[in-house]
Short mmCIF file of C-alpha atoms in Angstrom, two decimals:
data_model
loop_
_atom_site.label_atom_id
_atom_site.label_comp_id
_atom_site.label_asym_id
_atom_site.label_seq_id
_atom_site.Cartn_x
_atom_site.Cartn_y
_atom_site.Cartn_z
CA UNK H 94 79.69 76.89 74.29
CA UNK H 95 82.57 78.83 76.58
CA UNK H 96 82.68 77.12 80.14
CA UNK H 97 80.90 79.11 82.81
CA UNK H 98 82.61 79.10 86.05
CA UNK H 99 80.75 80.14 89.33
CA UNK H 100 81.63 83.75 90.51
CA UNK H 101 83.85 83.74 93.94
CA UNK H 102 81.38 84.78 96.76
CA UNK H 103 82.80 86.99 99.34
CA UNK H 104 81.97 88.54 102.53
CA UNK H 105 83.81 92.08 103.58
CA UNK H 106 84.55 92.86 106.68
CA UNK H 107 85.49 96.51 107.37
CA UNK H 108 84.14 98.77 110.02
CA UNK H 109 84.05 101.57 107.58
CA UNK H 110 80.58 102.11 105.94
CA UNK H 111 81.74 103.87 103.17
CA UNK H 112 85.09 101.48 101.90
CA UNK H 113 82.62 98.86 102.83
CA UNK H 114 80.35 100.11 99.71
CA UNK H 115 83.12 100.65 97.43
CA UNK H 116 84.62 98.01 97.78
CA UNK H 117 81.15 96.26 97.19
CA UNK H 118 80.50 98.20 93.59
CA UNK H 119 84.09 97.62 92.76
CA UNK H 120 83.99 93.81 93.25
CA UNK H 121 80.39 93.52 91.56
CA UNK H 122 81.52 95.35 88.65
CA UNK H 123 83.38 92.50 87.84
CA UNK H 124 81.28 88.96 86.99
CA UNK H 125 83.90 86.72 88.50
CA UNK H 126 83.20 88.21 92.06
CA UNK H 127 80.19 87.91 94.29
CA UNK H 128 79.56 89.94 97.48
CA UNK H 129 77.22 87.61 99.83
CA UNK H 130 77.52 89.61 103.15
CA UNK H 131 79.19 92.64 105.15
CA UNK H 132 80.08 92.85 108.23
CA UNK H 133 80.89 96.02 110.64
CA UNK H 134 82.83 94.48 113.30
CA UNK H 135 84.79 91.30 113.74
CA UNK H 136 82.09 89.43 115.86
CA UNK H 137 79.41 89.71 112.69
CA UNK H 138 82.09 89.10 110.17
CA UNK H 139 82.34 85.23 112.24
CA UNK H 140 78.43 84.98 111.84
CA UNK H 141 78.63 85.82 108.83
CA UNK H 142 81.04 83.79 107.72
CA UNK H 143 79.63 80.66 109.63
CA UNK H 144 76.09 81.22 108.58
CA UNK H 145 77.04 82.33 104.50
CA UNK H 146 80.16 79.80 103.74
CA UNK H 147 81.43 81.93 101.49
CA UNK H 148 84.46 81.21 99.19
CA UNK H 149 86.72 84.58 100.42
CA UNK H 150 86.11 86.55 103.90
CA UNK H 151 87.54 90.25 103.33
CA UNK H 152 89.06 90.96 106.46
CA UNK H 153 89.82 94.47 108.16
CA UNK H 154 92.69 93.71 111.08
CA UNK H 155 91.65 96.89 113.06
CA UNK H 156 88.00 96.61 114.16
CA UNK H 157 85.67 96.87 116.75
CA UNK H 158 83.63 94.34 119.41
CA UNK H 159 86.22 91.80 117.66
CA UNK H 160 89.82 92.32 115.92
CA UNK H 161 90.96 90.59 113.03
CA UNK H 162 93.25 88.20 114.31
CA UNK H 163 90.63 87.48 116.75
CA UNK H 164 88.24 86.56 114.48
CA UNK H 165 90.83 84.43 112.36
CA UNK H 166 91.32 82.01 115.75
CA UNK H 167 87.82 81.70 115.85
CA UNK H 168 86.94 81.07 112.63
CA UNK H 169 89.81 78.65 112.62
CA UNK H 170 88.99 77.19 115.93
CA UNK H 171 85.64 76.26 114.50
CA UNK H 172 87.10 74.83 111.32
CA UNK H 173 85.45 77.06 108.97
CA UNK H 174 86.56 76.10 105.62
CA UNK H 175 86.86 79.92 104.19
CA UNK H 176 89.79 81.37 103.00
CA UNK H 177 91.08 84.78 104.74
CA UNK H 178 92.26 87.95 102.88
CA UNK H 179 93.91 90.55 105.01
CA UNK H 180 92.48 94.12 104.80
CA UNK H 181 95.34 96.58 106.17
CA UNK H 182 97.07 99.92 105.71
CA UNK H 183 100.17 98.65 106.48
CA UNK H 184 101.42 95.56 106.35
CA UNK H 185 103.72 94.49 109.81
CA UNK H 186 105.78 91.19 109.43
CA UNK H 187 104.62 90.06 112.92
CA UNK H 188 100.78 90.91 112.86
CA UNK H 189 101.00 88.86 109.18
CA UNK H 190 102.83 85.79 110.70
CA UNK H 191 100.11 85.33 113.68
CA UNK H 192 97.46 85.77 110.97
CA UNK H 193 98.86 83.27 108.53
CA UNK H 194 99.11 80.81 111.48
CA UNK H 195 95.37 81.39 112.63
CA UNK H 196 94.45 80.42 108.26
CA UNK H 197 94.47 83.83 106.61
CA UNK H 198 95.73 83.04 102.78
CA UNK H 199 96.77 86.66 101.72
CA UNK H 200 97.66 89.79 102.66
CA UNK H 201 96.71 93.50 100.86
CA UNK H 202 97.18 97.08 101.19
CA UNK H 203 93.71 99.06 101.05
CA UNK H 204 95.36 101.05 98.59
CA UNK H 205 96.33 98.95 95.87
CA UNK H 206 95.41 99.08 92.61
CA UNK H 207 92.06 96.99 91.54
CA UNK H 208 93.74 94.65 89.16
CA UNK H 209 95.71 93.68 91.61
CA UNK H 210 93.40 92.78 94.26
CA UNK H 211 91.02 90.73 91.76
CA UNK H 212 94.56 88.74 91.20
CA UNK H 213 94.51 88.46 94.97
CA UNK H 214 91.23 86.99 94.84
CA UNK H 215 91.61 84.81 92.33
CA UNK H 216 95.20 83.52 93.36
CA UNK H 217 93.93 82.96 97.08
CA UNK H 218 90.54 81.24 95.45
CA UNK H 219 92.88 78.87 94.08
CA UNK H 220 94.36 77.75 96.77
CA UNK H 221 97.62 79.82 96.94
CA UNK H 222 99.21 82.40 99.00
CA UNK H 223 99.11 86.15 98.36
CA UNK H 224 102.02 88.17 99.79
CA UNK H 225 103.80 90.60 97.35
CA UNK H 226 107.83 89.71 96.67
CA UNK H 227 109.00 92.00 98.90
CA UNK H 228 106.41 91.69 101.44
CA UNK H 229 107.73 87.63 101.81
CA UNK H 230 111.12 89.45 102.30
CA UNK H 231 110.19 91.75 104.89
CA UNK H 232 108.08 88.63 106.47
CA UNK H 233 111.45 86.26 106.78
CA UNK H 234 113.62 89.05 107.83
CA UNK H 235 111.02 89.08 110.76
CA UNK H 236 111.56 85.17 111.70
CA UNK H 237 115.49 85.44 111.24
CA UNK H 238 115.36 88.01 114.04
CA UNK H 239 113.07 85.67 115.89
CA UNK H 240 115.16 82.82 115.39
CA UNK H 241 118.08 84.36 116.99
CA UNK H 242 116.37 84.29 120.42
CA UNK H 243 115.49 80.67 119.67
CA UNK H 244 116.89 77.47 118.51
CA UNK H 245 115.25 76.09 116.07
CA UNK H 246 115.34 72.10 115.27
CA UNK H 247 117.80 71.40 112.09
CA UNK H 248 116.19 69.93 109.03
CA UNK H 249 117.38 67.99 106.63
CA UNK H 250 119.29 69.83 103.81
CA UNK H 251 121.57 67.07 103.01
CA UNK H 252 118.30 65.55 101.15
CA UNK H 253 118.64 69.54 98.80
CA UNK H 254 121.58 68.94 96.06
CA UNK H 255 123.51 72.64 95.71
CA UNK H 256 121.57 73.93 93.22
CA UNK H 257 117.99 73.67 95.10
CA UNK H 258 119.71 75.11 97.99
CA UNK H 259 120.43 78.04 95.60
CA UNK H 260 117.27 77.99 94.42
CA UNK H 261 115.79 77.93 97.96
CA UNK H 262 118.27 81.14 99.23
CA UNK H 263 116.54 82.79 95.71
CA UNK H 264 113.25 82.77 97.20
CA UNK H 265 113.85 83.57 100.38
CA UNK H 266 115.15 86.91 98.98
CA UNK H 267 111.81 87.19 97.02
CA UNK H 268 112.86 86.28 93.70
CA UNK H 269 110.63 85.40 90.82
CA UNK H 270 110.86 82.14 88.48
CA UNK H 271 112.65 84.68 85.77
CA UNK H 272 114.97 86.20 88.04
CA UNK H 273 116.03 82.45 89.57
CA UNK H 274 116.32 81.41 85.97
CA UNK H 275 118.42 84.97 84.44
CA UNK H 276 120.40 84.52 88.15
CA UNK H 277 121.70 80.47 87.10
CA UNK H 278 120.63 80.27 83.25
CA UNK H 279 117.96 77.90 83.84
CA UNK H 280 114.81 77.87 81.97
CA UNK H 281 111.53 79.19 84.21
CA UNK H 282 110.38 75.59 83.32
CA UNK H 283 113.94 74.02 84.65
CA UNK H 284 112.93 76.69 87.78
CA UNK H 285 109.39 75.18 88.32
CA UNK H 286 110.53 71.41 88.22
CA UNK H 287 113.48 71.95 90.70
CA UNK H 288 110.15 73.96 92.87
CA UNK H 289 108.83 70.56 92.35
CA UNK H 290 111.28 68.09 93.70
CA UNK H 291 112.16 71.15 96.80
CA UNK H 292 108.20 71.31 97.58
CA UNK H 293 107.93 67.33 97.57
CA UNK H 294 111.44 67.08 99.84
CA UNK H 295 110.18 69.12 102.41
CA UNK H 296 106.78 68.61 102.52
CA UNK H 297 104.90 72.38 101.36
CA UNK H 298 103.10 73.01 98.64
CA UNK H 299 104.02 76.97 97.87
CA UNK H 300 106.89 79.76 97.42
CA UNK H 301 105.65 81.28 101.10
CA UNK H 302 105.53 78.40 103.21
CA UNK H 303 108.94 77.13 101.68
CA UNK H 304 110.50 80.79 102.67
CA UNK H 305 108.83 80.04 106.28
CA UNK H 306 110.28 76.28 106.08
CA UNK H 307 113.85 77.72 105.22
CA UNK H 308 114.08 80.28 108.05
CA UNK H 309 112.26 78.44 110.95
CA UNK H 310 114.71 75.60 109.89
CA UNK H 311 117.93 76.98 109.37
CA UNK H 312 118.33 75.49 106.12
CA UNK H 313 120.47 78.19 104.40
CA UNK H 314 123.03 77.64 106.86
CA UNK H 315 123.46 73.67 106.40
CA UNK H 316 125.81 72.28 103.59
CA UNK H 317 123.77 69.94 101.33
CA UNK H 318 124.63 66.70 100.75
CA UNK H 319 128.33 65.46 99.68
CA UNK H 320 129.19 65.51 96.12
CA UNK H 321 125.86 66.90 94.87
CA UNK H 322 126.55 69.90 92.25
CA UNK H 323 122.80 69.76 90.45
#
C-alpha cells in the first residue's frame, strides 16, 4: 500500500469574497490541500488561526479592521505555531523584510501561476522559505541600502575558506545550485555540501536567511581566512 500523507490545512485570508472562493476551489481541487477557514479581515484571520491551528494561514497584506503585518505580530506575539504565506500584488523589499521578521515563511504574487503556488505551499509546509530568485535579490539590495545608514557588527568570515565566500556572494545574487556549480565547475552535490558546512558556520538553516546573514553582516566585504583557497 502507497503511504497516505495528511492534506496541508489552510486558512485564507483575503478581504475579497470572490478571490476568496477561487482560491478555495483551486486549492480543493487538489488532495494535498485542505481549506479549514476564511477570513475577511485581518482581526478574523487571528481567530481563526488561533481557534483552527491550521498548518498554512493565506495572508492578504492590504485588509481591513486589521492589516497583514498587523496580524503577523499578533499571531507571533501569541506564539502561534502556523506558518505565514504572503498574499500581495506586488511584492516591496521593505513590507517583505518586516513580515519575515514578525514569522511569515513566503511570499507570492496573486497572479502566479497555480503550480507554482501549490510548490509554495508545499515548500513553506516543509519548513522552508518561499521567495522567488530574484525576489531574494531585490530583498538584499533593500538591506545594503539600509546598511549604509547603519553599522552593522562584523562577523566572522575568517571561519568561510575562499570558495564558500564565493559561494555565499552566488546566492546573494540569487543564484541556483546549477548556476553556482556551471559558475566554479562544481557538482550541485559539491554545491549542497559546501551549503552545508556555510549553514552550520553561521548558524541558519536556508538560502534566504544566509542572504540576510551576509548583508546585515558585511560578510562579502571581509577577506576569509589566510591561506584558505577551498
Amino acid at each position: 500500500m502507497s503511504e497516505r500523507h495528511e492534506a496541508i490545512r489552510i486558512v485564507i485570508a483575503d478581504d475579497h469574497p470572490i478571490f476568496r472562493d477561487g482560491l478555495r476551489r483551486l486549492l480543493e481541487a487538489d488532495a494535498r490541500f485542505e481549506v479549514v477557514g476564511e477570513a475577511g479581515d485581518g482581526e478574523a484571520a487571528v481567530a481563526q488561526v488561533v481557534r483552527l491551528q491550521p498548518d498554512i494561514l493565506l495572508l492578504d497584506l492590504a485588509m481591513p479592521k486589521v492589516n497583514g503585518i498587523k496580524a503577523l505580530q499578533d499571531l507571533s506575539e501569541r506564539g502561534v505555531p502556523v506558518r505565514s504565506v504572503l498574499l500581495t500584488a506586488e511584492i516591496d523589499p521593505a513590507e517583505t523584510i518586516e513580515a519575515l521578521q514578525f514569522g511569515a515563511r513566503g511570499v507570492i504574487l496573486k497572479e502566479s501561476a497555480t503550480q507554482l503556488l501549490y510548490r509554495c505551499l508545499l515548500a513553506v509546509k516543509d519548513g522552508e522559505y518561499w521567495v522567488g530568485h530574484d525576489r531574494v535579490h531585490d530583498i538584499v539590495q533593500h538591506l545594503r541600502a539600509v546598511a549604509q545608514k547603519a553599522e552593522a557588527p562584523a562577523a566572522p568570515a575568517q571561519m568561510l575558506t575562499r570558495r564558500e565566500l564565493q559561494i555565499v556572494a552566488a546566492i546573494v545574487e540569487g543564484a541556483s545550485n546549477r548556476d553556482i556549480g556551471q559558475q566554479f565547475n562544481l557538482s550541485e552535490q559539491t554545491v549542497k555540501n559546501h551549503l552545508s558546512h556555510i549553514f552550520d558556520k553561521v548558524g541558519v538553516s536556508n538560502r534566504l536567511e544566509l542572504a540576510l546573514y551576509a548583508v546585515h553582516h558585511k560578510l562579502l566585504q571581509q577577506k576569509p581566512r589566510p591561506g584558505s583557497k577551498t
